Coordinates of C-alpha atoms in Angstrom, one line a residue:
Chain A
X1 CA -9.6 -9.9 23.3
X2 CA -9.9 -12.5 21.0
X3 CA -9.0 -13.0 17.0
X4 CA -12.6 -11.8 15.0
X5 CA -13.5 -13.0 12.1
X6 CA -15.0 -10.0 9.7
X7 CA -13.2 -8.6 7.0
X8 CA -11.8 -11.9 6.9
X9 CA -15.2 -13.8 7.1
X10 CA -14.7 -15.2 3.3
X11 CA -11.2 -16.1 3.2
X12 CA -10.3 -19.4 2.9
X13 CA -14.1 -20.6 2.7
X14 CA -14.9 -19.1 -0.7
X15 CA -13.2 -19.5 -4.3
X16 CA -11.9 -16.2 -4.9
X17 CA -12.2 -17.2 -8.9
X18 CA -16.3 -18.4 -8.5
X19 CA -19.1 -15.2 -7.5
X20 CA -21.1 -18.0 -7.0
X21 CA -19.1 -19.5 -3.5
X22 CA -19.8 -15.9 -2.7
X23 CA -23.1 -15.9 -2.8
X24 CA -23.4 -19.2 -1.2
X25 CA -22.3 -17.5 1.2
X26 CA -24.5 -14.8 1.7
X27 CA -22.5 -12.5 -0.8
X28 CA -24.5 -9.6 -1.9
X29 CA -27.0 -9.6 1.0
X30 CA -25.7 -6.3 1.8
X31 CA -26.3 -5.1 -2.0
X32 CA -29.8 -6.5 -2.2
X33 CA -30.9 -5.0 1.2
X34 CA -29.6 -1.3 0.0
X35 CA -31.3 -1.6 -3.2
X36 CA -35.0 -3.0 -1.5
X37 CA -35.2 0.3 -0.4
X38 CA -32.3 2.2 1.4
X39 CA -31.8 5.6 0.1
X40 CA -28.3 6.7 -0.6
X41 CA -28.5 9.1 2.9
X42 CA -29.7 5.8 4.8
X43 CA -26.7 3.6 3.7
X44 CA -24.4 7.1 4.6
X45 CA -26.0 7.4 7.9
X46 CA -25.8 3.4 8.6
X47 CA -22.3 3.7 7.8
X48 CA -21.9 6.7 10.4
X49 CA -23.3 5.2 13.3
X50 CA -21.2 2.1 12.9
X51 CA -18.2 4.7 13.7
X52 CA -15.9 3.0 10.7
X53 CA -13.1 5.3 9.9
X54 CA -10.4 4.9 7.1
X55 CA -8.1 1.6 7.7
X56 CA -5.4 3.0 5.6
X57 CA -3.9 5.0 8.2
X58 CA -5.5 8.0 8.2
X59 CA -8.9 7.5 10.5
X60 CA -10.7 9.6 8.5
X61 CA -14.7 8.7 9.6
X62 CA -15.6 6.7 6.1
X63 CA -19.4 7.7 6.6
X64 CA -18.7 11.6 7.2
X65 CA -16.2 10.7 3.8
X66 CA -19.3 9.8 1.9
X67 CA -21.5 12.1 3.1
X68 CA -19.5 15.0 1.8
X69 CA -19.2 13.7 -1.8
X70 CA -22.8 12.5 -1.8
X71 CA -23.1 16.2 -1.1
X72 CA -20.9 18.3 -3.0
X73 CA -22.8 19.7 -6.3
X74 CA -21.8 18.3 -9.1
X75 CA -23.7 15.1 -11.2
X76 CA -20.4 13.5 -11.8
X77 CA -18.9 11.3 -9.1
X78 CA -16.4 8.8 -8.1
X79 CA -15.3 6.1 -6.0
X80 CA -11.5 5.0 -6.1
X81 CA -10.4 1.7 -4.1
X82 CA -6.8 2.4 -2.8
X83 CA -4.9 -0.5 -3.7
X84 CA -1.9 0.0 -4.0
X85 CA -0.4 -1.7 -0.6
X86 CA 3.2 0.1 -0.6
X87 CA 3.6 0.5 3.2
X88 CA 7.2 -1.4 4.0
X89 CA 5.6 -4.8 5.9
X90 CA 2.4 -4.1 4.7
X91 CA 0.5 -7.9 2.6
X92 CA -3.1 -7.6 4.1
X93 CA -4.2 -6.1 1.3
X94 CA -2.7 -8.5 -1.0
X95 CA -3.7 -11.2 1.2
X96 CA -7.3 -10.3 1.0
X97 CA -7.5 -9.4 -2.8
X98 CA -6.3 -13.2 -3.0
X99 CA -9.2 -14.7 -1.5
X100 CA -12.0 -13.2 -1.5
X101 CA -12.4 -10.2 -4.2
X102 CA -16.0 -10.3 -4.1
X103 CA -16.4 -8.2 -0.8
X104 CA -14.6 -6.0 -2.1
X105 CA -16.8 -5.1 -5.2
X106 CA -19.8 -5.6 -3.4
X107 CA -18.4 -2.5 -0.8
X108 CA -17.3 -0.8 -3.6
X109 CA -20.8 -1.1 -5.7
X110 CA -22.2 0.0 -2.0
X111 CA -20.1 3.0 -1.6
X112 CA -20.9 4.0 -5.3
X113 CA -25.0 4.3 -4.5
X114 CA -24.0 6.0 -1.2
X115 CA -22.5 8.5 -3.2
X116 CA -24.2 8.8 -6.2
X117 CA -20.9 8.0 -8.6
X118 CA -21.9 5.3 -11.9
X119 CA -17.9 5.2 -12.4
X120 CA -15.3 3.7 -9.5
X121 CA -11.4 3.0 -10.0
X122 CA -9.3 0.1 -8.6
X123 CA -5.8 1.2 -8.8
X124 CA -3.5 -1.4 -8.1
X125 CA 0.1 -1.5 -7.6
X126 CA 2.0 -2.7 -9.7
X127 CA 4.0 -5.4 -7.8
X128 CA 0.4 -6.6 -7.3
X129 CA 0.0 -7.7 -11.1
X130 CA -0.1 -10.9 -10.3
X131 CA -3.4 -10.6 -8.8
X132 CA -4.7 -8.3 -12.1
X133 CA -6.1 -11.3 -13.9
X134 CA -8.7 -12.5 -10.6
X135 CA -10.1 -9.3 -9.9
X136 CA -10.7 -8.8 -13.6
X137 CA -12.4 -12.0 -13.7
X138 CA -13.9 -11.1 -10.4
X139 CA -15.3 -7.7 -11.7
X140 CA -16.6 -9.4 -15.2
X141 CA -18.3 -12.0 -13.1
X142 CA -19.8 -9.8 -10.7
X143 CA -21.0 -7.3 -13.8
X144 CA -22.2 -10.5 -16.1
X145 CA -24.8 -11.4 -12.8
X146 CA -26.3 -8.6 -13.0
X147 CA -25.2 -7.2 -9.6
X148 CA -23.8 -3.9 -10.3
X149 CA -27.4 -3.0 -12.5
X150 CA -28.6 -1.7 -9.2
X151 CA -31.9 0.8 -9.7
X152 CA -30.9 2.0 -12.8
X153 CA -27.8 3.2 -11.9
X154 CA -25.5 1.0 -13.0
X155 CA -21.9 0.8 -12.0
X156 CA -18.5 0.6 -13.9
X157 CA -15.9 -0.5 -12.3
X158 CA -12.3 -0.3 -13.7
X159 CA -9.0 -2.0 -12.9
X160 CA -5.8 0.4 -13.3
X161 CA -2.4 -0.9 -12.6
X162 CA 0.0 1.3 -11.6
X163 CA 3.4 1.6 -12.8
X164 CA 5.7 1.7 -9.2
X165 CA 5.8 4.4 -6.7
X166 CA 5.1 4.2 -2.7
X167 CA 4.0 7.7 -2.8
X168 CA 1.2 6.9 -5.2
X169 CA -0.7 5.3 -2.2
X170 CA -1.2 8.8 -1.1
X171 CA -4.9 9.7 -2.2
X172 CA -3.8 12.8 -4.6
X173 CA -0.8 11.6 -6.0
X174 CA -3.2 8.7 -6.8
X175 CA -5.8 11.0 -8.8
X176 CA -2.8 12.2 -10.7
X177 CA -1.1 9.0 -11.8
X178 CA -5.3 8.1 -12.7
X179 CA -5.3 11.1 -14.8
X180 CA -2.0 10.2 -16.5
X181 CA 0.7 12.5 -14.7
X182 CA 3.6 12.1 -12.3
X183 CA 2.1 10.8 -9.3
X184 CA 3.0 14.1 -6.8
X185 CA 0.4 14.8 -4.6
X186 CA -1.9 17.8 -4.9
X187 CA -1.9 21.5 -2.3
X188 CA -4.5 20.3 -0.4
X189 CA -7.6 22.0 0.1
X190 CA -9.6 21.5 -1.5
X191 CA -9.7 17.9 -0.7
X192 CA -11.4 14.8 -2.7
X193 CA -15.0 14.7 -1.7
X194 CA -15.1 18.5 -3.0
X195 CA -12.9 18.1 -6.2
X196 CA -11.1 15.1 -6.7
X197 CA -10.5 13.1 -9.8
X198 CA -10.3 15.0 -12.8
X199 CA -12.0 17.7 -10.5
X200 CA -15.1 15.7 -9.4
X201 CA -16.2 14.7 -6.1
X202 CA -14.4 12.0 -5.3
X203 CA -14.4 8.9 -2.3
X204 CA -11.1 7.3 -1.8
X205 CA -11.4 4.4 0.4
X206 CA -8.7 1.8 1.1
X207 CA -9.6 -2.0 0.4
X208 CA -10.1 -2.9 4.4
X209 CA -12.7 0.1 5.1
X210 CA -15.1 -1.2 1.7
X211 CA -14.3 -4.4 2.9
X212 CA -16.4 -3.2 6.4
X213 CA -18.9 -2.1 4.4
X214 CA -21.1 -5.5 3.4
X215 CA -20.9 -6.2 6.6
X216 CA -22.3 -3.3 8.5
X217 CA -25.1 -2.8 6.1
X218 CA -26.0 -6.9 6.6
X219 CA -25.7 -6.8 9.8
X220 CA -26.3 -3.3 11.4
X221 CA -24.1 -1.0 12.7
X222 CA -25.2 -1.6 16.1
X223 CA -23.5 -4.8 16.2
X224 CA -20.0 -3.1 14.7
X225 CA -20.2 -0.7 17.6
X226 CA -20.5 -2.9 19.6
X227 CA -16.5 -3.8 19.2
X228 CA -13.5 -2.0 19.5
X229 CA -13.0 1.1 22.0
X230 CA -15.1 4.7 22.1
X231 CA -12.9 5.8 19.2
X232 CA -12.3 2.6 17.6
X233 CA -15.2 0.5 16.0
X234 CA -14.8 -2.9 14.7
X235 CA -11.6 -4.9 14.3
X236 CA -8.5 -4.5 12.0
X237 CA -6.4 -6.4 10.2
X238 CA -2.8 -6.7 10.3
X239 CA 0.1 -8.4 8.3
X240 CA 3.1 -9.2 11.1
X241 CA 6.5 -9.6 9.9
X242 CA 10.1 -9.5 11.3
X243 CA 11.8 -12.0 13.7
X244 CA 8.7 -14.0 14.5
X245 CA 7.7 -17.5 14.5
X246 CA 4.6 -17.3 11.9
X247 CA 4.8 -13.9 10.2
X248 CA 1.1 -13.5 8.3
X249 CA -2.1 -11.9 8.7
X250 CA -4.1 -11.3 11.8
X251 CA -7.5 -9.8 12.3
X252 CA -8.4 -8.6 15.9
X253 CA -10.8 -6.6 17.6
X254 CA -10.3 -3.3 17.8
X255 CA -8.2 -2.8 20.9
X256 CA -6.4 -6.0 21.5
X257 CA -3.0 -5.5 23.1
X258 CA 0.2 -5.4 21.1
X259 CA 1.2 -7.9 22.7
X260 CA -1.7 -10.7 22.1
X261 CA -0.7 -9.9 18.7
X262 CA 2.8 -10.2 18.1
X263 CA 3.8 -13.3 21.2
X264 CA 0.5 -14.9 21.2
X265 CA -0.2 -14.5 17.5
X266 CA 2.9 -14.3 15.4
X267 CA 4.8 -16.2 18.2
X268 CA 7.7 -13.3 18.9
X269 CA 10.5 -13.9 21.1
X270 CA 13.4 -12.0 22.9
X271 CA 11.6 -8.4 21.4
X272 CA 13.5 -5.1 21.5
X273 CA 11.1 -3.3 19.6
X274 CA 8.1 -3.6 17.0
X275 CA 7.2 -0.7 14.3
X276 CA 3.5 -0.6 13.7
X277 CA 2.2 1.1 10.8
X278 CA 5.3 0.2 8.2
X279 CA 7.6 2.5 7.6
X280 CA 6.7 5.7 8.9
X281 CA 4.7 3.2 11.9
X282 CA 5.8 4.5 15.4
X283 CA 8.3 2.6 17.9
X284 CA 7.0 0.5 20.6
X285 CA 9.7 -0.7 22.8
X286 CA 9.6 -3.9 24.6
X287 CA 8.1 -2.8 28.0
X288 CA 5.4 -1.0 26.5
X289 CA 3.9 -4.1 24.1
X290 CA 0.5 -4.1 26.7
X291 CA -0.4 -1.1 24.7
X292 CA -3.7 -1.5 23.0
X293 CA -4.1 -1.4 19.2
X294 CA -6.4 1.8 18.3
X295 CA -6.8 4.9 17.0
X296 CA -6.5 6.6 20.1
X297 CA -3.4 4.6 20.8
X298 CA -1.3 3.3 17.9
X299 CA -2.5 1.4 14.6
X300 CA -1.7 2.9 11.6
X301 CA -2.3 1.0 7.8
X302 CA -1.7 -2.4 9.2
X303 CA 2.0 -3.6 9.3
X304 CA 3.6 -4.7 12.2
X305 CA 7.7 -5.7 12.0
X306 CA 8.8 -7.0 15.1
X307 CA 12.2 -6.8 15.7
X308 CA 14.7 -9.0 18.6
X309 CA 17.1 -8.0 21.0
X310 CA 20.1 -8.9 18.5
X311 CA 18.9 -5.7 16.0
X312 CA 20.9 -2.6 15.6
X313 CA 18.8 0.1 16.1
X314 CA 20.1 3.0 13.8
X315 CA 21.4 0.7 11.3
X316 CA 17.2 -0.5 10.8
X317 CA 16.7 3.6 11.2
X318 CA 18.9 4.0 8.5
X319 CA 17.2 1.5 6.2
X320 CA 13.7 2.8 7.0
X321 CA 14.9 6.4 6.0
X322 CA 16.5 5.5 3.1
X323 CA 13.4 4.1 1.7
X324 CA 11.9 7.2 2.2
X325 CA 14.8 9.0 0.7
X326 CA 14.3 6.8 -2.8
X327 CA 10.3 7.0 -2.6
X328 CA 10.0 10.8 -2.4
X329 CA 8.4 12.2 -4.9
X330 CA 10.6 15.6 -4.8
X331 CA 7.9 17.4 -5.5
X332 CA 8.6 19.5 -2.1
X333 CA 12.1 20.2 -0.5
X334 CA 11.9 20.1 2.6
X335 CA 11.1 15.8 2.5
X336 CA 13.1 15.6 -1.1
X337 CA 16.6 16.9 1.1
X338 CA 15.1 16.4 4.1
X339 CA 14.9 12.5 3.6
X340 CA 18.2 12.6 2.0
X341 CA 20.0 14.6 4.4
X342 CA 18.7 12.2 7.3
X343 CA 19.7 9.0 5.2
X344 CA 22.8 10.2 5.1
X345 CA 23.5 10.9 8.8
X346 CA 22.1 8.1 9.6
X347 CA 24.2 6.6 7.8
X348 CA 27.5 8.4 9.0
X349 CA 26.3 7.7 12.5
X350 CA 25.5 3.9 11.6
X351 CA 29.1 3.7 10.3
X352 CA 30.7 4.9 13.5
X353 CA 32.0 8.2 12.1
X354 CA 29.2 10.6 13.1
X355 CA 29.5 13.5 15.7
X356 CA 27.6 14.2 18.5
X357 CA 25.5 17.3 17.0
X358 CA 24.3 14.8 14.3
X359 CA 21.4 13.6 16.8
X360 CA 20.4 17.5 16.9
X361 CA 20.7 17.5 13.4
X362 CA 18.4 14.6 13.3
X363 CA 16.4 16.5 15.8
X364 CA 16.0 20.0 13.9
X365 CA 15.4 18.2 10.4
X366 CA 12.2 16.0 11.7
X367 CA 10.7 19.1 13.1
X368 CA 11.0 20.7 9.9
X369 CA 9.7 17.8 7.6
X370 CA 6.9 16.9 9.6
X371 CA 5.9 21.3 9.5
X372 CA 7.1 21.7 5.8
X373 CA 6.1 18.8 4.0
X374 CA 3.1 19.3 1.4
X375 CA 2.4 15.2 2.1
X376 CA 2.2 12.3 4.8
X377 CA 5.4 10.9 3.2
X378 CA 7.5 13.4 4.0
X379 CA 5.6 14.8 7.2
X380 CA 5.4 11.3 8.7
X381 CA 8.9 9.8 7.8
X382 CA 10.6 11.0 10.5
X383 CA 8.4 9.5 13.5
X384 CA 10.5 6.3 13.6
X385 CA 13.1 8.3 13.6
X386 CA 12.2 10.5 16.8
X387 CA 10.7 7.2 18.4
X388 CA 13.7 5.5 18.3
X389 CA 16.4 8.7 19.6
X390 CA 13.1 9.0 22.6
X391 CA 13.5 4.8 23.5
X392 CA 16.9 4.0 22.6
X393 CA 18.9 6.7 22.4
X394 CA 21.9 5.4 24.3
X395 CA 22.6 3.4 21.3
X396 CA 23.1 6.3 19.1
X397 CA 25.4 7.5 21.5
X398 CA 27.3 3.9 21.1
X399 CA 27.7 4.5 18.0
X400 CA 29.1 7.4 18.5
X401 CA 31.1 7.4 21.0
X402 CA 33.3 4.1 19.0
Chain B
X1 CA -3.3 -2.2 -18.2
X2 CA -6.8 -1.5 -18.0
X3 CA -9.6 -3.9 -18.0
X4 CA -13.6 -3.6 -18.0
X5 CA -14.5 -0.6 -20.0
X6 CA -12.1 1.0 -21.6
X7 CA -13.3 5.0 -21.1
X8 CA -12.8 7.2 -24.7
X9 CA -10.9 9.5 -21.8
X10 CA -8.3 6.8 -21.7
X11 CA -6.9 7.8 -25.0
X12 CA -5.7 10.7 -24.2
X13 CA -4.1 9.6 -21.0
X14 CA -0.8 10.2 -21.1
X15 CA 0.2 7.1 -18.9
X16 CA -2.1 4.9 -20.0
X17 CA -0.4 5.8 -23.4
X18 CA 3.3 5.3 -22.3
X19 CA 2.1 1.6 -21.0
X20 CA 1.2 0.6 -23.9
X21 CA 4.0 1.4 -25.3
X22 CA 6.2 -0.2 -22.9
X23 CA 3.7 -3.4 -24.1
X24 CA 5.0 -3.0 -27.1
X25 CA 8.5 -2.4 -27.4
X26 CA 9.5 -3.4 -23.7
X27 CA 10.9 0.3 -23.0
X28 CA 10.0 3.6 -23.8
X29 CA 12.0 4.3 -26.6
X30 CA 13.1 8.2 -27.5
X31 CA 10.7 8.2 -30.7
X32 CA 7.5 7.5 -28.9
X33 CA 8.9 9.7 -26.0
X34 CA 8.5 12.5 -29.0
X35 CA 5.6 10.7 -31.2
X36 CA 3.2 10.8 -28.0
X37 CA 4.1 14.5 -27.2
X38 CA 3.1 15.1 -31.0
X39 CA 0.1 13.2 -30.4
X40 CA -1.0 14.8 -27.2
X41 CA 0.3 18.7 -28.0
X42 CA 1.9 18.9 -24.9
X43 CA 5.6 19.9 -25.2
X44 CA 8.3 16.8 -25.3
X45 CA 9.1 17.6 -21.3
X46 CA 6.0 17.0 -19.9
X47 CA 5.6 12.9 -22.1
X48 CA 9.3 12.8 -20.4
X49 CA 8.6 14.0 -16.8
X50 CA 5.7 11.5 -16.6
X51 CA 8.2 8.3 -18.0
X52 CA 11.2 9.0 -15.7
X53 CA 8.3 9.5 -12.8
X54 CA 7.4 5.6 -12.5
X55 CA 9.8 2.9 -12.6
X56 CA 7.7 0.6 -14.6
X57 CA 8.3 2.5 -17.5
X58 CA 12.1 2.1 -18.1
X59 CA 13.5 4.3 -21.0
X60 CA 16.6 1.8 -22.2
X61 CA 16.0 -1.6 -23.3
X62 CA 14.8 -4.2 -20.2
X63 CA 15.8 -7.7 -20.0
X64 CA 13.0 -10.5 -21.6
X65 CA 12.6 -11.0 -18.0
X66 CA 12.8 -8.7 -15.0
X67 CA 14.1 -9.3 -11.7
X68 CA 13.3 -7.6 -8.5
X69 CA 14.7 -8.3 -5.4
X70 CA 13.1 -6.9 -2.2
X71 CA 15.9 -5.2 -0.2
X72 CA 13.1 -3.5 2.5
X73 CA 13.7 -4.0 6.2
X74 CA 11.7 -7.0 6.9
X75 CA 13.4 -9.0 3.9
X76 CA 16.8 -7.5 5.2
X77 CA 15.6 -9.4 8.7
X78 CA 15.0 -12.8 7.5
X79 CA 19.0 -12.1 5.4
X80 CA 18.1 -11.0 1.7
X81 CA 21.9 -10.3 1.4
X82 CA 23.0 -14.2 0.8
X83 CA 20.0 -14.1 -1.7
X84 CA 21.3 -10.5 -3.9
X85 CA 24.5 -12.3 -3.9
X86 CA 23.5 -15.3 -5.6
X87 CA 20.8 -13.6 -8.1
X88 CA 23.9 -11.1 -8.7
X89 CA 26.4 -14.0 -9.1
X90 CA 23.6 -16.0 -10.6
X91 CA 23.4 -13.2 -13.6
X92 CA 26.7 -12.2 -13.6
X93 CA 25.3 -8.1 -13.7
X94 CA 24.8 -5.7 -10.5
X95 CA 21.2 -4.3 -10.1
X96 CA 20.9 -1.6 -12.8
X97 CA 22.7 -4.1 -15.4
X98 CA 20.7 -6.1 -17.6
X99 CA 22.6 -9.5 -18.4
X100 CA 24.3 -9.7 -22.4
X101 CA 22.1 -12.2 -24.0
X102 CA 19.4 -9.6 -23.1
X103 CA 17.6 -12.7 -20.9
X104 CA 17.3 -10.8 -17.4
X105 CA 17.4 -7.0 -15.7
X106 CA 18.2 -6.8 -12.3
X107 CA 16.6 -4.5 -10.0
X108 CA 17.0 -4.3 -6.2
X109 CA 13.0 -2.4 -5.0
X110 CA 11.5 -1.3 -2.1
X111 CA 8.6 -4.0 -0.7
X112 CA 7.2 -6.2 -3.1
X113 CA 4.0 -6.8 -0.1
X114 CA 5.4 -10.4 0.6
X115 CA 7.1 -10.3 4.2
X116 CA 5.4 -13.3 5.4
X117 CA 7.5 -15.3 2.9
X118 CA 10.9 -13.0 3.3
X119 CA 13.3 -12.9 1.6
X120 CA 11.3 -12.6 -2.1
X121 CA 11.7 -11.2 -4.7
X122 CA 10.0 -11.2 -8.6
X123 CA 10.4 -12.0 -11.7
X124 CA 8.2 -10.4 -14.0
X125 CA 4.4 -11.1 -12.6
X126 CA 5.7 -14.2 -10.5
X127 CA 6.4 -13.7 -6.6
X128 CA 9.1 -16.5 -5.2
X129 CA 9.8 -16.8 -1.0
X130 CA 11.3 -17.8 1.6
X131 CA 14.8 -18.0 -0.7
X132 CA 17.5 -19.0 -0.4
X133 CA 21.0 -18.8 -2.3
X134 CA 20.4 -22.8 -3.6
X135 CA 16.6 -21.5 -4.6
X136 CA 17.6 -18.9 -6.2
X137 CA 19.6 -21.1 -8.5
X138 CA 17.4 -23.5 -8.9
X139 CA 14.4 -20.9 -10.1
X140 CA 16.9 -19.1 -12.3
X141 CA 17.8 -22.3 -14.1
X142 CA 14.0 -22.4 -15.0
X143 CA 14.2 -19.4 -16.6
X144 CA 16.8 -20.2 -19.0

């Protein structure tokens, strides 16, 4: 299947500091054909039938998102734009923001009629303050046209930086660091739409999914369904990294092989393994790269590190973990020890000094961090982890047999 | 940092609060740590909890400029060790040291979102890639 164009239509053909190269280019079409009379439940239902779901990893149908805040009881709502990119290998949301902020807006002003919310959130991470200063500029020159008036409702949009923290991409832990607290993710239910920031109905979308949005409602959903696979609408984008050729960004239909991306693309070599979906992405080995990129298959957030033959397994599982070990929140034990306990036989076993019940170790502790943990941080860390001791397990044993 | 409307909320956002201080002084320092929790009535725990929660919001006194070297796996792929060595060697400090005319912190950090230009690293707002140990120098010099 071959490279799309879509939530990367703009980039590259528009100046990201100018609204008006937006709307040269048909920027805000989407806006003016809600507001010529869409109602809030037609713009939810287009977005439904195109079959988008959440490009930030978690799947989660964006339309069915909307509809249940547009829904729940309560005059006050909100949209939040998750943009804070932490995933290890993750830059497509960076990459994006850089060139063209407009689509962004213009989903997020979409998504804010859908719903019925006059107030939306950017929270951006803050090793992303460099790009502060143009989406301020973009939001003041979106607002200063008049485009976020819309019917009387009009929209405010504000920028928040955040102050460091992986685990503050997590939707919750989000809403708490926007209300001024640790970022440690909420019990869950009851879950945004119902009561989310500051208690109000809330729809958290990641910057690819509102970056979908324009288009579908330009263009129809019939012609987003149209590509991908039965579960799978549309295209994604990804951000390649590792021992290839030309690391960067990719956007492919939905569906396209592992492989088209990471040879054809990013021009990989002699490949051991790739991890798609950052950190806690799962393990594809070398004979299995054919495998299609979906939601019914593997996708995850967007990162794709491709590693060669020469790579020491456990010594990148090591690395991975420890990550998670220093971004856990500790809010819950079983991924604050958890993580730490892995790291640390990992680390043992990486070193040559660990015993053969470590891999059970390693074994028993995923199982119980991906039960036990109150978040996708420490529920999700230990897939590599697994992945790896199911593909390549001899070379644990390597290790410990030196 | 906010921008766009400023909500009336935002004032008694704890966070928000602590930022600007950081703006101000650089650090959190152990008065507004107890001025804030005055301001607030909430107990001096809860303005500390909320500090020593994101890394942004350092509670000694930073460097004027502050340096963070990516040390995730995809920098560690494209050899980010030659690179620590020569901002360590560069500074003459470790990460967690902040050098003695008070010019630069050091700070090794998870990924920075720039693997297409690994190794990288920051300093302050500014991303550099594709670094090397001669780069390094060279953008350090620039800085001094």
């Amino acid at each position: 299947m071959p490279q799309k164009s879509l939530v990367l239509r703009n980039c590259g053909l528009i100046d990201p500091q100018d609204v008006d190269s937006y709307l040269a280019r048909g920027g805000f079409e989407a806006m003016r054909r809600v507001q010529s009379g869409m109602t809030p439940a037609q713009v939810i239902e287009e977005v439904k039938r195109s079959g988008l779901r959440g490009r930030g990893g978690g799947g989660f149908p964006t339309g069915l998102k909307w509809e249940q805040t547009a829904q729940s009881p309560n005059e006050r709502k909100y949209i939040i734009c998750n943009a804070s990119e932490g995933e290890v290998g993750a830059f497509k949301d960076r990459y994006i923001l850089e060139r063209d902020p407009f689509a962004l807006i213009e989903g997020i002003a979409i998504a804010a009629y859908a719903v019925g919310a006059r107030e939306a959130y950017i929270y951006l991470r803050s090793e992303y303050s460099h790009l502060a200063g143009l989406m301020a500029n973009a939001i003041a020159q979106v607002k200063l046209k008049g485009l976020l008036d819309g019917g009387g409702q009009p929209l405010e949009i504000e920028l928040r930086l955040g102050s460091g923290g992986y685990v503050c991409g997590e939707e919750t832990a989000m809403m708490e660091s926007l209300e001024g607290r640790r970022g440690e993710p909420r019990a869950r239910p009851p879950f945004p739409p119902s009561q989310g920031l500051l208690g109000f109905p809330t729809a958290i979308n990641n910057i690819e999914t509102l970056m979908n949005i324009p288009w579908i409602i330009a263009k129809e959903a019939d012609r987003f369904c149209e590509m991908g696979t039965p579960q799978s609408k549309g295209t994604k984008v990804f951000s390649v990294s590792g021992d290839v050729e030309r690391p960067g960004v990719y956007e492919l239909e939905m569906g396209s092989s592992l492989h088209e991306l990471v040879h054809e693309l990013a021009l990989a070599g002699d490949v051991k393994m790739v991890q798609v979906g950052g950190a806690s992405g799962r393990i594809v080995p070398a004979d299995r790269m054919e495998v299609p990129l979906s939601y019914e298959t593997v996708l995850g957030a967007g990162p794709v590190i491709v590693f060669d033959r020469g790579r020491d397994v456990v010594d990148i599982m090591y690395r991975t973990m420890q990550f998670f070990a220093e971004e856990s929140c500790g809010k819950c034990a079983p991924c604050r020890e958890g993580t730490q306990a892995m790291t640390e036989t990992l680390a043992r076993i990486a070193d040559g000094r660990g015993v053969r019940n470590d891999l059970k170790a390693l074994e028993q502790l995923s199982s119980a961090m991906m039960l036990m943990s109150s978040c996708g941080l420490g529920q999700a860390a230990p897939v590599p982890i697994m992945d790896s001791l199911q593909y390549f397990r001899e070379e644990y044993d390597a290790h410990i047999r030196q | 940092m906010t921008s766009g409307t400023s909500d009336a909320r935002m004032e008694k956002n704890l966070l928000v609060l602590l930022e600007r201080t950081r703006d101000v002084y650089g650090y959190i320092p152990d008065h507004a740590v107890i001025g804030l929790a005055d301001q607030l009535g909430v107990p001096v725990v809860d303005v500390y909890a909320a500090a020593t929660f994101y890394r942004a919001l350092p509670l000694k006194p930073m460097g004027k400029h502050i340096i963070k070297v990516c040390k995730s796996v995809p920098c560690y792929l494209k050899h980010n060790q030659p690179v620590i060595d020569a901002v360590e060697r560069g500074l003459g400090i470790a990460p967690g040291q902040t050098s003695h005319d008070g010019l630069f912190s050091l700070e090794l950090v998870n990924c920075i979102g720039a693997c297409d230009k690994a190794p990288a690293m920051m300093i302050d707002d500014d991303v550099f890639g594709d670094l090397t140990p001669d780069k390094v120098t060279e953008i350090l010099a620039g800085y001094r």
